[in-house]
mmCIF file of C-alpha atoms and ligand atoms in Angstrom:
data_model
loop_
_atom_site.group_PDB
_atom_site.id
_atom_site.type_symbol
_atom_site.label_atom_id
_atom_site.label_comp_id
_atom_site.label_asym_id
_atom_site.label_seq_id
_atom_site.Cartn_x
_atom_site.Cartn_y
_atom_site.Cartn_z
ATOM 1 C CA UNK A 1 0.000 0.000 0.000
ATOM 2 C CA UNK A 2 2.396 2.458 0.967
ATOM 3 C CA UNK A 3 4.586 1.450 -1.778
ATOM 4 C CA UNK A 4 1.948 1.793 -4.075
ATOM 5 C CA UNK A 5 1.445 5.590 -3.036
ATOM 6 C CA UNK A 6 5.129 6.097 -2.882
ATOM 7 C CA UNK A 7 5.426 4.743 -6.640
ATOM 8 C CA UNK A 8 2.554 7.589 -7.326
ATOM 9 C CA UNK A 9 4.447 10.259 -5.554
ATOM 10 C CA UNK A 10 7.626 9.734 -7.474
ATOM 11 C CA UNK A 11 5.549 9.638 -10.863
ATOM 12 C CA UNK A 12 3.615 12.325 -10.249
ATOM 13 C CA UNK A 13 7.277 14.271 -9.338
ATOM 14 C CA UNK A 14 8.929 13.111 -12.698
ATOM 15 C CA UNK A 15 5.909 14.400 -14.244
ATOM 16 C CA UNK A 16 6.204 17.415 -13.096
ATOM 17 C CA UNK A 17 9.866 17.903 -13.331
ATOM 18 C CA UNK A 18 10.097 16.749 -17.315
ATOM 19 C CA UNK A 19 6.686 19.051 -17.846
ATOM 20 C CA UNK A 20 9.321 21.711 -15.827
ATOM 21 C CA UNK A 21 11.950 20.903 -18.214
ATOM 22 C CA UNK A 22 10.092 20.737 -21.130
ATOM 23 C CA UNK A 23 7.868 23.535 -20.369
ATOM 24 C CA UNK A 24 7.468 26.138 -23.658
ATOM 25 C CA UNK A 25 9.042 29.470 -23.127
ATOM 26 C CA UNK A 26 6.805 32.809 -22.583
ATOM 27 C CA UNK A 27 6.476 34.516 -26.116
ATOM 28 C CA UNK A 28 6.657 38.444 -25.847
ATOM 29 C CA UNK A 29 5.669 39.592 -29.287
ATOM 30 C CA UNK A 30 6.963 42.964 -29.389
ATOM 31 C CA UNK A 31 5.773 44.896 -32.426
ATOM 32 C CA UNK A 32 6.392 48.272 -33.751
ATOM 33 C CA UNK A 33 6.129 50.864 -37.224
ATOM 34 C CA UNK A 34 9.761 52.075 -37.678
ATOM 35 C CA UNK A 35 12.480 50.451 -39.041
ATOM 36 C CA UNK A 36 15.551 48.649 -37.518
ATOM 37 C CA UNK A 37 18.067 51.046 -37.308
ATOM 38 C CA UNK A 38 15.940 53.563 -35.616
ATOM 39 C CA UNK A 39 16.384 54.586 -31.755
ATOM 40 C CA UNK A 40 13.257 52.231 -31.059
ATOM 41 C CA UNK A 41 14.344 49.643 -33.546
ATOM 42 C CA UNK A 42 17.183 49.497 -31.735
ATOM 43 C CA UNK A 43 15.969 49.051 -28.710
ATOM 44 C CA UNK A 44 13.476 46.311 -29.201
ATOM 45 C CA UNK A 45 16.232 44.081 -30.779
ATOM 46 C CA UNK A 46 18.672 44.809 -27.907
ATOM 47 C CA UNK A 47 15.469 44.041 -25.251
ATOM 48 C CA UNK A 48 15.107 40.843 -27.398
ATOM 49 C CA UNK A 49 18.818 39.721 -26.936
ATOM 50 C CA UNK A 50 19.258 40.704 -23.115
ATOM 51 C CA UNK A 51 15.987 39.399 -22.467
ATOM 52 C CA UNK A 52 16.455 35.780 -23.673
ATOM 53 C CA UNK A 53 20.227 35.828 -22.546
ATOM 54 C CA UNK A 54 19.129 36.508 -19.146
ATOM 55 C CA UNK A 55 16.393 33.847 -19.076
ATOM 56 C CA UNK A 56 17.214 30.961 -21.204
ATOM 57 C CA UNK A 57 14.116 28.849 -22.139
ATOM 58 C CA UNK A 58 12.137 30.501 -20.065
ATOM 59 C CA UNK A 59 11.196 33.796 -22.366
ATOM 60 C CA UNK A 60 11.192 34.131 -26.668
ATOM 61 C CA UNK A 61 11.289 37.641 -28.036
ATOM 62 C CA UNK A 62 10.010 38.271 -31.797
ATOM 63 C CA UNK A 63 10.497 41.413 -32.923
ATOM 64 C CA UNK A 64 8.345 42.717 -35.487
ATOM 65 C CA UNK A 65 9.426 46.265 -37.143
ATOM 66 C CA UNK A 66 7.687 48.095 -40.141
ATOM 67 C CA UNK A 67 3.936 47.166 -39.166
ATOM 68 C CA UNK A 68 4.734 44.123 -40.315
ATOM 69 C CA UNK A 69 2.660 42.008 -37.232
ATOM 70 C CA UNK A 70 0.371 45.355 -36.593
ATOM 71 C CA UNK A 71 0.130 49.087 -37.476
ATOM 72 C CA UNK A 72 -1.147 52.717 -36.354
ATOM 73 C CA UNK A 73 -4.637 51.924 -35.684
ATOM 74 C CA UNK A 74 -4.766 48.595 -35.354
ATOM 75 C CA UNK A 75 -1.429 47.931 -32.371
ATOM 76 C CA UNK A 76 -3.557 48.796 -29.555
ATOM 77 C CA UNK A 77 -5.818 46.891 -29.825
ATOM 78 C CA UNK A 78 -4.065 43.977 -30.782
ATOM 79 C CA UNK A 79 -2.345 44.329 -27.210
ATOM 80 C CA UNK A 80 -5.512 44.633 -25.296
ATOM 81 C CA UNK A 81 -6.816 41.607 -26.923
ATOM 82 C CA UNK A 82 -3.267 39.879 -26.151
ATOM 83 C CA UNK A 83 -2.314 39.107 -29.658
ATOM 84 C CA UNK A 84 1.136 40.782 -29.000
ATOM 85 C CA UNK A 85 2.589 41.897 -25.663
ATOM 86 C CA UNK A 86 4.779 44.898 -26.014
ATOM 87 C CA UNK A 87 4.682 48.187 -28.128
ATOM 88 C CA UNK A 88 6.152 51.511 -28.093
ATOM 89 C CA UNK A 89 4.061 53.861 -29.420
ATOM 90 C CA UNK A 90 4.865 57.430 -30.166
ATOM 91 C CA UNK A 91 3.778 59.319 -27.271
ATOM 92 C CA UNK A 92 1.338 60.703 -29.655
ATOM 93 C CA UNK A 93 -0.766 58.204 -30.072
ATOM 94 C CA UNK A 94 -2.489 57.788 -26.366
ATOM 95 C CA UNK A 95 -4.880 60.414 -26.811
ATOM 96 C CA UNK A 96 -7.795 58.361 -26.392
ATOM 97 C CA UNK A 97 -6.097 56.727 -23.506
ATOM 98 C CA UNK A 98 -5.379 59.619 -21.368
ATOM 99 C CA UNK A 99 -5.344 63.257 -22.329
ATOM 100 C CA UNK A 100 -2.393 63.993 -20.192
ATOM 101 C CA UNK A 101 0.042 62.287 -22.101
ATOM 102 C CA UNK A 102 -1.325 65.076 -25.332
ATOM 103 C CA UNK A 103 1.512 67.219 -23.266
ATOM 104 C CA UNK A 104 4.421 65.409 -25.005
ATOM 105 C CA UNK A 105 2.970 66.889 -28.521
ATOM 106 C CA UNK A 106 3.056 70.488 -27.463
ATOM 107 C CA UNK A 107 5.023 72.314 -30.024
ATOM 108 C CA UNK A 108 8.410 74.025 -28.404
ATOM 109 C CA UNK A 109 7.514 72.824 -24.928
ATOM 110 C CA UNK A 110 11.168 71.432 -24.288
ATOM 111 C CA UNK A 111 14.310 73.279 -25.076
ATOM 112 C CA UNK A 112 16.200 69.596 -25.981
ATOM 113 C CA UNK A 113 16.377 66.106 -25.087
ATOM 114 C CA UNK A 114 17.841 66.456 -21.586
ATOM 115 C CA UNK A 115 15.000 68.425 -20.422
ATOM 116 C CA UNK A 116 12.632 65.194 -22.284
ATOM 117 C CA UNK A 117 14.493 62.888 -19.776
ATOM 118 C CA UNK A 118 14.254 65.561 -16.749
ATOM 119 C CA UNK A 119 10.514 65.680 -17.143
ATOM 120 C CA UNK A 120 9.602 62.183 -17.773
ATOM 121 C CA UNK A 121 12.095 61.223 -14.888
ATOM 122 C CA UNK A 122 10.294 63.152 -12.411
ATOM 123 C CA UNK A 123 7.612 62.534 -10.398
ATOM 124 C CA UNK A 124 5.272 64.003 -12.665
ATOM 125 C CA UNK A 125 6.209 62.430 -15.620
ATOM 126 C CA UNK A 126 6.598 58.878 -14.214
ATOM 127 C CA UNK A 127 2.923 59.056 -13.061
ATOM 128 C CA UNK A 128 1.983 59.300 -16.641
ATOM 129 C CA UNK A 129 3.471 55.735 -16.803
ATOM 130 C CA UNK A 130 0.775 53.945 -14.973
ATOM 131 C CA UNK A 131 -2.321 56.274 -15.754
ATOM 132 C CA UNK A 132 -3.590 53.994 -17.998
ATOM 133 C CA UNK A 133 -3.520 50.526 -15.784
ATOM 134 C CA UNK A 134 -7.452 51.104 -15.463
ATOM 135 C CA UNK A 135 -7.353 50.783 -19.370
ATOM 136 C CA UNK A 136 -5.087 47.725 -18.986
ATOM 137 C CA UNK A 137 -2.276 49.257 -20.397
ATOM 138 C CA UNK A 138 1.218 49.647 -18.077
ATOM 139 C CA UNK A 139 4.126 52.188 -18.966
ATOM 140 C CA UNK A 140 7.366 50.076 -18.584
ATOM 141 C CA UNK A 141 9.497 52.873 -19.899
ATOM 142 C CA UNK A 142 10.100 55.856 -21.777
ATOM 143 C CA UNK A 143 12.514 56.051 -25.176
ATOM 144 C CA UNK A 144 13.921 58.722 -27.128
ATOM 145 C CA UNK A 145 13.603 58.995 -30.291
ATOM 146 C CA UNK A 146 14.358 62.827 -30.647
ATOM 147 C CA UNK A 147 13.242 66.243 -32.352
ATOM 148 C CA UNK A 148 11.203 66.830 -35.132
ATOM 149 C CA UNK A 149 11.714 68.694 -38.017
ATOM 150 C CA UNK A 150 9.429 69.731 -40.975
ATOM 151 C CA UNK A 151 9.417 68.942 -44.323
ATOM 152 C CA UNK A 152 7.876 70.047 -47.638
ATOM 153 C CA UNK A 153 8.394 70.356 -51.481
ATOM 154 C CA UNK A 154 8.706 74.068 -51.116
ATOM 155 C CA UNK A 155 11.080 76.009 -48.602
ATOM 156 C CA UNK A 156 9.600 76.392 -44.955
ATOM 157 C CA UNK A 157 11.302 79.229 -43.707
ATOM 158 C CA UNK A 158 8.139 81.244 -41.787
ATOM 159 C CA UNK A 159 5.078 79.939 -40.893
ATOM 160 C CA UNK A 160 3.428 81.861 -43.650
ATOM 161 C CA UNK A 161 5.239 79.388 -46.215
ATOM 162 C CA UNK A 162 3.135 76.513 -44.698
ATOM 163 C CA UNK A 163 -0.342 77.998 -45.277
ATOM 164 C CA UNK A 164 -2.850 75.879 -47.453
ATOM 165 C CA UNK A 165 -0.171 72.468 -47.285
ATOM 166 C CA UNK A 166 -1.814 69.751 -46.622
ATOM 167 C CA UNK A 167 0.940 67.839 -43.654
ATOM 168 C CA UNK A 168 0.620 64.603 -42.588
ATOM 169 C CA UNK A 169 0.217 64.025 -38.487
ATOM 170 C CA UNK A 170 0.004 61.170 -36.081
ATOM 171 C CA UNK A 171 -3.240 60.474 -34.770
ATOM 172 C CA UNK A 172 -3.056 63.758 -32.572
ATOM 173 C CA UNK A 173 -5.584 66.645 -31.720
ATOM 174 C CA UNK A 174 -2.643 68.857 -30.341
ATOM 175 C CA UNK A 175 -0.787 68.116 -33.451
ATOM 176 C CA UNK A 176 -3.866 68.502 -35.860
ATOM 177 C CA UNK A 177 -4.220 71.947 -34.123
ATOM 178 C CA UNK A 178 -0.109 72.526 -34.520
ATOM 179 C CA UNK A 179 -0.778 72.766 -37.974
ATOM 180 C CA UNK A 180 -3.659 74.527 -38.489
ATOM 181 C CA UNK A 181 -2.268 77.431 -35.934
ATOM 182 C CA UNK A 182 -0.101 78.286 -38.999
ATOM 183 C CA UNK A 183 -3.038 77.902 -41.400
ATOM 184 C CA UNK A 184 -1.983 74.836 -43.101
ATOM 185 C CA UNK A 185 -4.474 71.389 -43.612
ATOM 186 C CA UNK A 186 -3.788 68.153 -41.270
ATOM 187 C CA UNK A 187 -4.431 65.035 -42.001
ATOM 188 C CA UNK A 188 -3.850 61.757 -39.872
ATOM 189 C CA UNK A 189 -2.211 59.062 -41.791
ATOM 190 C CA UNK A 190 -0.447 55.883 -40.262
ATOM 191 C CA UNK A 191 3.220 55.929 -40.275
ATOM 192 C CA UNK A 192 3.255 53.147 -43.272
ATOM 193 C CA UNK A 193 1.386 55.303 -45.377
ATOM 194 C CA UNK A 194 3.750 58.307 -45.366
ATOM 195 C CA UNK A 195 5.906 57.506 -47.883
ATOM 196 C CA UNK A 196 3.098 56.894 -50.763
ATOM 197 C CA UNK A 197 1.397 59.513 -49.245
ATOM 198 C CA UNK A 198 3.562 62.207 -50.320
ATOM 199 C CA UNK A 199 4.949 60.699 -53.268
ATOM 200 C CA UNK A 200 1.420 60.539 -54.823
ATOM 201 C CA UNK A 201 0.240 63.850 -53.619
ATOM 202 C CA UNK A 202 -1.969 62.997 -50.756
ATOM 203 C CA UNK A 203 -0.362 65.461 -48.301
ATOM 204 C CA UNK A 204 2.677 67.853 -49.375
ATOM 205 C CA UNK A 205 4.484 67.934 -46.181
ATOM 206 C CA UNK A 206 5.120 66.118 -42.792
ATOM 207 C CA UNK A 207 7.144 65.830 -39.898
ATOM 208 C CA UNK A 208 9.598 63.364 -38.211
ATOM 209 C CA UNK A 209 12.933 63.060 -36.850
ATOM 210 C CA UNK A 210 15.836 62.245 -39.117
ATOM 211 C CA UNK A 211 15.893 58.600 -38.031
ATOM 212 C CA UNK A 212 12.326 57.746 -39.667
ATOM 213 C CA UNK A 213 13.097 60.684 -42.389
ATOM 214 C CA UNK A 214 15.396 58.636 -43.815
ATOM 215 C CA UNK A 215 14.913 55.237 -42.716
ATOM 216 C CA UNK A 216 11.795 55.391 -44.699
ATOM 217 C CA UNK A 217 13.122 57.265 -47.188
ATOM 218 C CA UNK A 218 10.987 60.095 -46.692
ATOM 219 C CA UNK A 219 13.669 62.623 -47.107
ATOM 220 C CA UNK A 220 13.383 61.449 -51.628
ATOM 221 C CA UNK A 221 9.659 62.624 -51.868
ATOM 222 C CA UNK A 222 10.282 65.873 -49.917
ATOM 223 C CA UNK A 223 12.442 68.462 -51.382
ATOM 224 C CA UNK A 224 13.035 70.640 -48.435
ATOM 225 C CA UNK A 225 13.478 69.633 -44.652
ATOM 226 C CA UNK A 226 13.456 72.587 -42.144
ATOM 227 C CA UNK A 227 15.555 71.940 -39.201
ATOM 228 C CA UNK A 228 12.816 72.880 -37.030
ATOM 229 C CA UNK A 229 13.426 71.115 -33.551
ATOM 230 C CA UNK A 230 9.783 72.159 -33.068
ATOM 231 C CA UNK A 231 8.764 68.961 -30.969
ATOM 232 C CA UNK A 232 9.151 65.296 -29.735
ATOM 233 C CA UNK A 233 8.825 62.272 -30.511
ATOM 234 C CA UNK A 234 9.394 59.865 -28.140
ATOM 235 C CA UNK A 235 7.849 56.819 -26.982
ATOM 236 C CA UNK A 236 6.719 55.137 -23.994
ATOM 237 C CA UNK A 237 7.075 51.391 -23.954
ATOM 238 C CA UNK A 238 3.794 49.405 -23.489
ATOM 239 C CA UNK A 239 2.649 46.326 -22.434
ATOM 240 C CA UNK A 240 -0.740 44.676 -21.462
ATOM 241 C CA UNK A 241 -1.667 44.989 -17.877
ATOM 242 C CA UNK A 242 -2.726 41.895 -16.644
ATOM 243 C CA UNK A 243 0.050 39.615 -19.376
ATOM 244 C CA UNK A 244 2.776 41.750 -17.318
ATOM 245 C CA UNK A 245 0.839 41.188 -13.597
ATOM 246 C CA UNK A 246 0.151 37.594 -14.456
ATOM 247 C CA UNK A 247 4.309 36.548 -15.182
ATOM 248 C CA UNK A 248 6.088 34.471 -13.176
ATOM 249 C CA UNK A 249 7.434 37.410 -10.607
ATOM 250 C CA UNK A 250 11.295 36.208 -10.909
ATOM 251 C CA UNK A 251 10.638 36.876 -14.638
ATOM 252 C CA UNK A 252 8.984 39.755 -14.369
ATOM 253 C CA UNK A 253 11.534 41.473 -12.224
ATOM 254 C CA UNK A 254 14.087 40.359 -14.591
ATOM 255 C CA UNK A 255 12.413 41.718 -17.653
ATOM 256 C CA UNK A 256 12.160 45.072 -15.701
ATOM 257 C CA UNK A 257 15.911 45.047 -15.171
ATOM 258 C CA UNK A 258 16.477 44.109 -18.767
ATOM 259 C CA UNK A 259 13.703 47.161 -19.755
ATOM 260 C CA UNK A 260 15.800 49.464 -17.065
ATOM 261 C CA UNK A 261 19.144 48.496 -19.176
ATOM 262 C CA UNK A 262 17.739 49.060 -22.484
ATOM 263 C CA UNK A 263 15.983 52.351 -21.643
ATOM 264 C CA UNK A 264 19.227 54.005 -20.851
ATOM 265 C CA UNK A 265 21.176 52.992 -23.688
ATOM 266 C CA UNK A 266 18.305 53.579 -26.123
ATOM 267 C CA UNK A 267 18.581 57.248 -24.984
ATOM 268 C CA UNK A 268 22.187 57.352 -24.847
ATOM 269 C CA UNK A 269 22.198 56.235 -28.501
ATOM 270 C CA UNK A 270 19.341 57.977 -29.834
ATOM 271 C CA UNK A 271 20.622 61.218 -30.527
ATOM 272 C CA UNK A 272 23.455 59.797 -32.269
ATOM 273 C CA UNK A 273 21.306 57.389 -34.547
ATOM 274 C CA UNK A 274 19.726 61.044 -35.637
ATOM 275 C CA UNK A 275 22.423 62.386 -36.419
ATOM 276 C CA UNK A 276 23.921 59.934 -38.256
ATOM 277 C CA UNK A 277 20.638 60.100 -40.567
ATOM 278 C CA UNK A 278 20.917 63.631 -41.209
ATOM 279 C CA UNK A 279 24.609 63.169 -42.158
ATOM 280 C CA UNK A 280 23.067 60.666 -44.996
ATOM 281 C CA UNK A 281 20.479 62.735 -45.715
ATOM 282 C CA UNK A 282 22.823 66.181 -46.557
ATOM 283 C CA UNK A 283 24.982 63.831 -48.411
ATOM 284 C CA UNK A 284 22.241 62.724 -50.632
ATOM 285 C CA UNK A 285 22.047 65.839 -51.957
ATOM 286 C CA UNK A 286 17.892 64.369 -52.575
ATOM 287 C CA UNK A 287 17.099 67.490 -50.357
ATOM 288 C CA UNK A 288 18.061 70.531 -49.080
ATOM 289 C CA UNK A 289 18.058 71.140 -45.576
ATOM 290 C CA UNK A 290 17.263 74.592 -44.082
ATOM 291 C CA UNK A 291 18.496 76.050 -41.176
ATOM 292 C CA UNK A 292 15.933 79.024 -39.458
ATOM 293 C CA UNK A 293 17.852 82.129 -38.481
ATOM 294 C CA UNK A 294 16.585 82.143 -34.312
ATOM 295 C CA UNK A 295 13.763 85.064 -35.569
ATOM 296 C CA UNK A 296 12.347 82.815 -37.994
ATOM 297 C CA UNK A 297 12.074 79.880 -35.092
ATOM 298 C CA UNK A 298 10.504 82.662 -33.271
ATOM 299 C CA UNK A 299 7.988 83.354 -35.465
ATOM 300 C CA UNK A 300 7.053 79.403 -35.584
ATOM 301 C CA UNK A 301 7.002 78.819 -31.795
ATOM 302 C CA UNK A 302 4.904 82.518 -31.628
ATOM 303 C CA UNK A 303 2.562 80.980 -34.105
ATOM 304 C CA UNK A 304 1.998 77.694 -32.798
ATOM 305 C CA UNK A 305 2.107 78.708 -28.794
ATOM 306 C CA UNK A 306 -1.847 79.275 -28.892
ATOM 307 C CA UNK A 307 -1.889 75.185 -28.930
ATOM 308 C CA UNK A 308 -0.642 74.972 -25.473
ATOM 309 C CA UNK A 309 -3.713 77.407 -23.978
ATOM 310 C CA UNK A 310 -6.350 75.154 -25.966
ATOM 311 C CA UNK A 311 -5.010 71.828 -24.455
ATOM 312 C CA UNK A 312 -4.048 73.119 -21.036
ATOM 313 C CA UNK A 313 -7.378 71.850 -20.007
ATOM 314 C CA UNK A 314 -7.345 68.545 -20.645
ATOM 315 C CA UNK A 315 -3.132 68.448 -20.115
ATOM 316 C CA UNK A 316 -3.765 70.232 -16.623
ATOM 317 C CA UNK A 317 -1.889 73.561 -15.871
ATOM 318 C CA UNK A 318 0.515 72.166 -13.373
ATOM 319 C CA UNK A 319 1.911 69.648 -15.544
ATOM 320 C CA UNK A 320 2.758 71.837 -18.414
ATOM 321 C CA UNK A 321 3.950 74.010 -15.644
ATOM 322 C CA UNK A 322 6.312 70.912 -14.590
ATOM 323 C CA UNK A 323 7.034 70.201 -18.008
ATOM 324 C CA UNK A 324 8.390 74.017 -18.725
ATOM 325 C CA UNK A 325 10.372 74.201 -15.366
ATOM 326 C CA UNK A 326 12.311 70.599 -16.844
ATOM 327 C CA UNK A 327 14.039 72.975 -19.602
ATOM 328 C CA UNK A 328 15.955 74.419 -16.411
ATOM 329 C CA UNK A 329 18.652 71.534 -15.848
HETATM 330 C C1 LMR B 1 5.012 58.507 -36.743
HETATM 331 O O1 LMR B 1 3.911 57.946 -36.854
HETATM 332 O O2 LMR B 1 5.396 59.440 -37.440
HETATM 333 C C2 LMR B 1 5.946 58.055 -35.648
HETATM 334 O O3 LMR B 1 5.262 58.011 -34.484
HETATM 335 C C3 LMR B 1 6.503 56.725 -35.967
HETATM 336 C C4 LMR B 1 7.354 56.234 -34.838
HETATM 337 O O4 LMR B 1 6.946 55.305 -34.170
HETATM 338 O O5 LMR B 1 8.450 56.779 -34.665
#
């Protein structure tokens, strides 16, 4: 008898130790719009490698760039519904989520990238992180990608040379509103249309850093890029509420450290990486770049500055407050 039960004990503990052995990793499908060697693309590739060097069988990456897996418009969802785990949008694409995070969008609100990473490193701007958990969505992180500059097929030197363009924007009221402060049409396209967009007419001008510029080759359908530095893109690093609650918590804490790691050196790098593309853009002589005189950026932030008063409700007063006192290192 006893042996009998002991015999059932010891199978039941095999069992359980070759189901242990053989148990299938944790897939993280981690999808995004840009391309590879772009600050973000970057960074999900490195979060792929330190993540499954760090936990061997026990977690898969797959990285899918170039709304290849999902696009604008359709990403969110696909992570409520758990049919892929992480995402970084642009930080302009949460305005249905929560209307704080519209404060990222306003145009000159930050002087450069340090005072990006002073705000969302404070207080304020880590609460932003987890303002969405009762939508089921958690902040792991925030990543640079950098400033944004504006293009067109004629010169943009004052904001009178953008009247009656039709731009392309993310899915963004503030940014919508950006545009038509200077009297020029917006339009929201995804990122994968841009290209075509422009190249068939659609819109006649945009905006982007030099990393998507040119990684997407936006910089060969747009004759003129003014080195603007008008606003941000950046991106905060999402993930589904309950997939990240519901991980085994030595994994999770690992995957935070990994997230912590890759954070820092995607904004170490990402300045660099934007750089680098506006090196290859000059030297593709596809487009001339303009550089503003500091009246003519004047005249741009004057013009677009009325944005901030027509958001401040929904952004809240003190946090554009504690966003403008980050430009003070
Ligand atoms: C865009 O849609 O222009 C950007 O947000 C794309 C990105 O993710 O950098």
């Amino acid at each position: 008898m006893l042996s009998n039960t002991l015999k059932a004990l010891a199978c039941a503990l095999s069992f359980s130790i070759t189901a242990l052995a053989h148990a299938e990793p944790i897939v993280i499908k981690f999808s995004h719009v840009v391309a590879d060697n772009t600050p973000k693309g970057q960074g999900a590739l490195l979060f792929k490698r330190l993540a499954e060097e760090r936990l061997p069988g026990k977690v898969t990456v797959e990285v899918y760039p170039n709304s290849s897996l999902f696009g604008d418009g359709k990403e969110m969802e696909a992570l409520l519904i758990g049919d892929v785990q992480l995402l970084a949008p642009s930080l302009a694409k949460f305005e249905q989520y929560d209307k704080s995070i519209q404060i990222f969008d306003l145009p000159f609100l930050f002087d450069d990238l340090a005072a990006a990473d002073r705000f969302q490193s404070s207080p304020q701007g880590k609460a932003l992180l987890t303002a969405m958990e009762d939508k089921n969505i958690t902040g792991l992180a925030y990543w640079h990608n950098g400033t944004k500059q504006m293009s067109a097929n004629k010169p943009l030197r004052e904001p009178k040379d953008a009247r009656g363009l039709k731009f392309r924007v993310q899915a963004s009221q503030v940014l919508e509103e950006q545009f038509k402060a200077v009297r020029a049409n917006p339009r929201k396209m995804s990122f994968a249309e841009v290209y075509q967009g422009l190249q068939t007419g659609v819109v006649n001008g945009t905006e982007n850093t030099w990393s998507n510029y040119e990684s997407q080759k936006v910089h060969e359908v747009q004759k003129y890029i003014t080195e603007s530095d008008h606003g941000l893109i950046d991106y905060m690093v999402i993930t589904n509420t309950q997939f990240w609650q519901g991980l085994p918590a030595d994994v999770r804490s690992e995957l935070e450290q990994v997230m912590q790691e890759v954070s820092v050196e995607v904004n170490r790098q990402a300045d660099e990486l934007n750089q680098k593309a506006k090196r290859t853009i000059a030297e593709s002589g596809k487009t001339e770049i303009i550089r503003l005189t500091p009246e003519q950026r004047g005249e741009w932030r004057e013009a677009m500055r009325p944005v901030w008063k027509k958001f401040e409700g929904e952004i809240g007063a003190d946090l554009i407050k504690a966003a403008e006192a980050a430009n003070q290192p």
